[in-house]
Coordinates of C-alpha atoms in Angstrom, one line a residue:
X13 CA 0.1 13.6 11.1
X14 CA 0.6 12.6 7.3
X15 CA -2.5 13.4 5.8
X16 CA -2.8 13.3 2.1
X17 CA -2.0 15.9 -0.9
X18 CA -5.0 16.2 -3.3
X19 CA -3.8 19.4 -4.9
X20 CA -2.7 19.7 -8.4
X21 CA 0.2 22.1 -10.0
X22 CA -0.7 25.2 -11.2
X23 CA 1.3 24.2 -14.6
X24 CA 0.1 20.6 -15.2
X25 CA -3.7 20.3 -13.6
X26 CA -4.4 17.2 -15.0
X27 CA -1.7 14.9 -13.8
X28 CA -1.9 13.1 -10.4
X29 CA 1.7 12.0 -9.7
X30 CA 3.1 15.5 -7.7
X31 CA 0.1 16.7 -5.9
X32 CA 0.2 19.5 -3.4
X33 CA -1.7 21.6 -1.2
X34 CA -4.6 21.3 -0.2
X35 CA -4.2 18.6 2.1
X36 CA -6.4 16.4 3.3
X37 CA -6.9 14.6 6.7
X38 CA -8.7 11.3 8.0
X39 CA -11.3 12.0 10.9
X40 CA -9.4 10.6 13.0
X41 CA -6.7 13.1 12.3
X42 CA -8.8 16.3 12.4
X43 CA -10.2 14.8 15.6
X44 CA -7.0 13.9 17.5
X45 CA -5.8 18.0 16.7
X46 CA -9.1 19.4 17.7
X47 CA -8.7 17.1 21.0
X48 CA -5.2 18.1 21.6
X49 CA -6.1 22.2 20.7
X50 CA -4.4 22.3 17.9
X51 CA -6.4 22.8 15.1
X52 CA -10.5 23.6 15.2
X53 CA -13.0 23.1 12.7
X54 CA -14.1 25.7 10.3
X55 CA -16.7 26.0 7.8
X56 CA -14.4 27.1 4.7
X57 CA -16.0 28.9 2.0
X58 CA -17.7 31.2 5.3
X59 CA -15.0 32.1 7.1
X60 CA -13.2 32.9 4.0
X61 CA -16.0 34.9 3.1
X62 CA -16.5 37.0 5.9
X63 CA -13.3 36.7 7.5
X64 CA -10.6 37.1 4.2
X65 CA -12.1 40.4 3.1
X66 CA -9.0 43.2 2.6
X67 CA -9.6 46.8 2.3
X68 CA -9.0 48.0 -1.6
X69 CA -5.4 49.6 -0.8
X70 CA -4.8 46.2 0.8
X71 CA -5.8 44.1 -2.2
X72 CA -3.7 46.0 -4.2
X73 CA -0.7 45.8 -2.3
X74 CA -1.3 41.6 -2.0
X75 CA -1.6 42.0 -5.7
X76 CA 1.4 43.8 -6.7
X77 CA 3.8 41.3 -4.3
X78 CA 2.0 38.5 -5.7
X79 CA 3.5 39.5 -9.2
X80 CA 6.6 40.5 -8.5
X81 CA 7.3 37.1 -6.7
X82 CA 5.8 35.5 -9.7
X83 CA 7.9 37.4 -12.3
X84 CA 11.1 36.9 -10.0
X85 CA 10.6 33.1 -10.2
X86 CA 10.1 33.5 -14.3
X87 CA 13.5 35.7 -14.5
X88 CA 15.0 33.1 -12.2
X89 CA 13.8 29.6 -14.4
X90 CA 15.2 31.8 -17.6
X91 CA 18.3 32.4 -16.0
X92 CA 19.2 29.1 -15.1
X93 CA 17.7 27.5 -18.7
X94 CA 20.4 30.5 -20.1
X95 CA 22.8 28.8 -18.0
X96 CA 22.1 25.4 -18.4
X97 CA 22.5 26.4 -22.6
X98 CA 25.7 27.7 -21.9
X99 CA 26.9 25.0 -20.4
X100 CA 25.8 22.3 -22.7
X101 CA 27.3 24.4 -25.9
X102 CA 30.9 24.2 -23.8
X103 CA 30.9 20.8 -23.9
X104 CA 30.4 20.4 -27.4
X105 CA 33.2 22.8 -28.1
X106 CA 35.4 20.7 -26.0
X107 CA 34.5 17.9 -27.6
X108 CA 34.4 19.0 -31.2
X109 CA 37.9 20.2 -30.2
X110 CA 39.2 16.8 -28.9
X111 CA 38.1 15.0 -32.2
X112 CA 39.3 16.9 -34.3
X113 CA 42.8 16.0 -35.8
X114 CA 43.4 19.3 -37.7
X115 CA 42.5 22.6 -36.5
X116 CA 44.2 24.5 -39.6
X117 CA 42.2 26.7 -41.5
X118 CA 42.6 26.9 -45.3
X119 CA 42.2 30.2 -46.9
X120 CA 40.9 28.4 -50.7
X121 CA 38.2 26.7 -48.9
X122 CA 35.3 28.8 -48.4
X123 CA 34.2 29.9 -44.9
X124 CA 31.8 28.2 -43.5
X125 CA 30.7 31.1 -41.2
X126 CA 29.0 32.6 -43.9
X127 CA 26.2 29.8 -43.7
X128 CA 26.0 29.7 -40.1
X129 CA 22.6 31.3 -38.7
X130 CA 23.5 34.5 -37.4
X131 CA 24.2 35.3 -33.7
X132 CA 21.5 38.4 -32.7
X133 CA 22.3 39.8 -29.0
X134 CA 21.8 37.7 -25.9
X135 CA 18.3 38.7 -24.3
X136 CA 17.9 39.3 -21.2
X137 CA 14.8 38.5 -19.2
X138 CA 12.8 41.7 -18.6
X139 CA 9.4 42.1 -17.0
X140 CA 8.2 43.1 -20.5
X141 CA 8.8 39.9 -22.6
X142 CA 8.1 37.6 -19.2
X143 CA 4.8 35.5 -18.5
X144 CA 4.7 35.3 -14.6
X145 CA 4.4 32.2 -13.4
X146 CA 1.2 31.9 -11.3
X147 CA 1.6 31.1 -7.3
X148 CA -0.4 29.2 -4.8
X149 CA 0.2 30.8 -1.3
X150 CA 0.3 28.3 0.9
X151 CA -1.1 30.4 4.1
X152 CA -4.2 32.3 4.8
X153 CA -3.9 35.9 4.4
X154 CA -4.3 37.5 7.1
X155 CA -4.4 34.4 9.9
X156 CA -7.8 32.8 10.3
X157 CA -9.1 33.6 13.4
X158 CA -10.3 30.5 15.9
X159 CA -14.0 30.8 15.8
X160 CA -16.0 31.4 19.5
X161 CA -17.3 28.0 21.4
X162 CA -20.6 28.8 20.6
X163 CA -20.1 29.2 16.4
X164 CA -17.7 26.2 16.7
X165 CA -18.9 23.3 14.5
X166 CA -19.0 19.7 15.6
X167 CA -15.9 17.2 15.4
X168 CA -16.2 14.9 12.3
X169 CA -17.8 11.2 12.7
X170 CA -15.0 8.7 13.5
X171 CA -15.4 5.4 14.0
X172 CA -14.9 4.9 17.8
X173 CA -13.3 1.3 17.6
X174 CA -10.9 2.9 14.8
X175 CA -10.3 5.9 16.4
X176 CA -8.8 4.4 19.5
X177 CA -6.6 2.3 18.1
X178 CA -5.2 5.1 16.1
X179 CA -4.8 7.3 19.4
X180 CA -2.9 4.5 20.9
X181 CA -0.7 3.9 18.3
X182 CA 0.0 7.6 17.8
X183 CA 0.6 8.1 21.4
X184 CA 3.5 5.2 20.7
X185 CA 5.2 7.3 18.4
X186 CA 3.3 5.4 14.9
X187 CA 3.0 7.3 11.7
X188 CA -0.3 6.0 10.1
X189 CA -1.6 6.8 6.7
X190 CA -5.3 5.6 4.9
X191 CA -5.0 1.6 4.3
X192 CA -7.6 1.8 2.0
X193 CA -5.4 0.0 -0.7
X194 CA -4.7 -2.8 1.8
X195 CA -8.3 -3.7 2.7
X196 CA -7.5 -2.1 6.3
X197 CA -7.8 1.0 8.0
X198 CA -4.3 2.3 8.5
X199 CA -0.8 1.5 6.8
X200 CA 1.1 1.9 10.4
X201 CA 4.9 2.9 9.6
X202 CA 7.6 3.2 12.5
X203 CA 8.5 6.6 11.5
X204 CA 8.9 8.9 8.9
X205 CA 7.1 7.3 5.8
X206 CA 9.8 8.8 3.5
X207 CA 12.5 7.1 5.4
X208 CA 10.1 3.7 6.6
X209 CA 7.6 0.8 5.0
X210 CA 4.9 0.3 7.0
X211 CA 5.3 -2.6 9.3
X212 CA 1.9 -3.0 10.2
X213 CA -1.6 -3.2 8.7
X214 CA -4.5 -2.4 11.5
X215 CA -7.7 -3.0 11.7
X216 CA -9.7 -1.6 14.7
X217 CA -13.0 -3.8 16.5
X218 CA -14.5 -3.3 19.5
X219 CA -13.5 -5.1 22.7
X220 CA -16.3 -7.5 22.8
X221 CA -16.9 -7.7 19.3
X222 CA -16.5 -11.4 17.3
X223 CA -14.2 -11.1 14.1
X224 CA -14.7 -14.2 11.5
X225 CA -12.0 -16.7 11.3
X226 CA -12.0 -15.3 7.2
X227 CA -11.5 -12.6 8.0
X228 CA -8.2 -13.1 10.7
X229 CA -6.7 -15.9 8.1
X230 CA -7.2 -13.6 5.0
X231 CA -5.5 -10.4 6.6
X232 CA -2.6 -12.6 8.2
X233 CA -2.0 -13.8 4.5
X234 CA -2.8 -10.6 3.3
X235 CA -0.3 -9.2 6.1
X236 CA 2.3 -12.0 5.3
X237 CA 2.0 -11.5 1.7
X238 CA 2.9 -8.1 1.3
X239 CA 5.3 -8.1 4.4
X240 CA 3.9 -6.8 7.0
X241 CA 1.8 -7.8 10.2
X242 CA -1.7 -8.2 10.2
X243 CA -2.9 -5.6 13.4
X244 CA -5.9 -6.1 15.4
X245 CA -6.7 -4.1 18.6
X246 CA -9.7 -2.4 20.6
X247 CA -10.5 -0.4 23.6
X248 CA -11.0 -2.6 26.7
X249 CA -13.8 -2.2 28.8
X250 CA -12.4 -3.0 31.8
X251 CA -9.4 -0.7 31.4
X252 CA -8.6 -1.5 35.6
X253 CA -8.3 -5.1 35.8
X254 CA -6.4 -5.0 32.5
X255 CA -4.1 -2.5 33.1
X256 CA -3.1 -4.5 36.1
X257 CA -2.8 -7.9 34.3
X258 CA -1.3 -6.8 31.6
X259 CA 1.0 -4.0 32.8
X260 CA 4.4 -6.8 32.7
X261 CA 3.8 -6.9 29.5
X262 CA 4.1 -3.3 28.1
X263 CA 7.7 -1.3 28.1
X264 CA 8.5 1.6 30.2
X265 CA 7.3 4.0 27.1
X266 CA 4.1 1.8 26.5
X267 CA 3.3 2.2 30.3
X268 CA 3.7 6.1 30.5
X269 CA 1.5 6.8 27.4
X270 CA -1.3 4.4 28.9
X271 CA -1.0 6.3 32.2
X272 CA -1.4 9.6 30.0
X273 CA -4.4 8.7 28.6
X274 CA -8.0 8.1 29.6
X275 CA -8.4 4.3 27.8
X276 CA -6.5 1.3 27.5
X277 CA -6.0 -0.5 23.5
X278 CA -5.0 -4.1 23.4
X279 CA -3.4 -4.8 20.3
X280 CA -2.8 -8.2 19.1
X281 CA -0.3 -8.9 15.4
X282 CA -1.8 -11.7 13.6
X283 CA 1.3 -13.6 11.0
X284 CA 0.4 -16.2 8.7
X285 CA 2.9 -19.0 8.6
X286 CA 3.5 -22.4 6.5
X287 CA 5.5 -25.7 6.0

């Protein structure tokens, strides 16, 4: 599951480059972790309401870690800008001393100490002249709990045809994020996305439904164009008779997840090629 960041930094709100937490998922992510019981849904701003609620000594403890992990991070980025500083001014010494041809000192000539700045003690970072630098806590505190059956809400809307192609390919081992940027539904990547491209752009129909001949040229050029293969695939109907036509041509892994699962996807890459 990739999902996708759409928080900002605490220290630069307006730029959209680094983005963290919160994260966002497609339905069809939220859906498949609901299905597998790993996740539920939750209604957000109640169950922080009711459920987030310390007592006063506990809200003042939270309080009192939160800023002293937030003034430990400010001594620590002073420290190592301190450093940093210290390092740089070695290397000018070095190299002032390297260039320079004659280190003698004349006693006529006037010292030219005297109109350097002068040098006040080395500060140290104390809690006193420190601004703490503000954290996002990345869990809930304490745990949500998993609401009862009967308070649960209901899964989000997927699109069915969508949604089983991106079980089946998940089951294989895929790593899909939105394709919205490719005209498509999922940017399909062989593994990690930091370490991968995507190889694949899919598009999920249903079984029996007809797809315009536009539409299968223009995302095989499409697919072509920007390297990648042009997916197509659906749910069959008929999962029996074609499970037993077409089990010769699925591998030993391809057969066990389609045993594993309640539905069989046929998937079909579509290449556009030219003299």
């Amino acid at each position: 599951m990739l999902g996708v960041f759409i928080g900002s930094l605490p220290q630069s709100p307006q730029q959209n480059v680094f983005l963290g937490l919160p994260l966002e998922l497609q339905p069809e992510e939220a859906t498949l972790l609901v299905e597998k019981g790993l996740a539920f849904i939750a209604d957000d701003f109640q169950i922080h309401k009711t459920s987030i609620s310390l007592p006063p000594m506990g809200m003042a403890n939270y309080k009192a870690t939160a800023h002293k992990e937030a003034l430990a991070t400010a001594k620590a980025v002073v420290k190592h800008k301190q450093v940093k500083t210290q390092e740089v001014m070695q290397r000018l010494k070095i190299r002032q001393g390297i260039s320079g041809t004659d280190t003698t000192v004349d006693k006529d000539e006037p010292d030219d100490s005297l109109f350097d700045p002068p040098q006040g003690p080395k500060c140290e970072p104390t809690s006193s002249n420190l601004v703490p630098y503000s954290s996002t806590p990345t869990t809930s505190y304490p745990p949500i709990p998993p609401p009862s059956e009967q308070s649960s809400l209901p899964l989000p809307e997927v699109n069915a045809p969508s949604y089983a192609l991106f079980k089946h390919l998940h089951t294989s081992g895929y790593f899909m994020s939105p394709g919205l940027r490719f005209g498509c539904h999922f940017s399909v990547y062989p593994g990690d996305p930091l370490r991968f491209h995507s190889h694949f752009l899919a598009m999920g129909h249903d079984w029996d439904e007809e797809i315009d001949i536009l539409d299968l040229v223009g995302g095989g050029r499409l697919g072509t164009g920007v390297k990648k293969g042009w997916l197509i695939g659906g749910a069959v109907k008929n999962s029996d008779n074609a499970k037993k036509n077409d089990a010769t041509s699925l591998d030993a892994r391809s057969k066990a997840d389609e045993r594993s699962s309640d539905f069989h996807v046929r998937t079909f890459c579509i290449e556009w090629g030219g003299m």
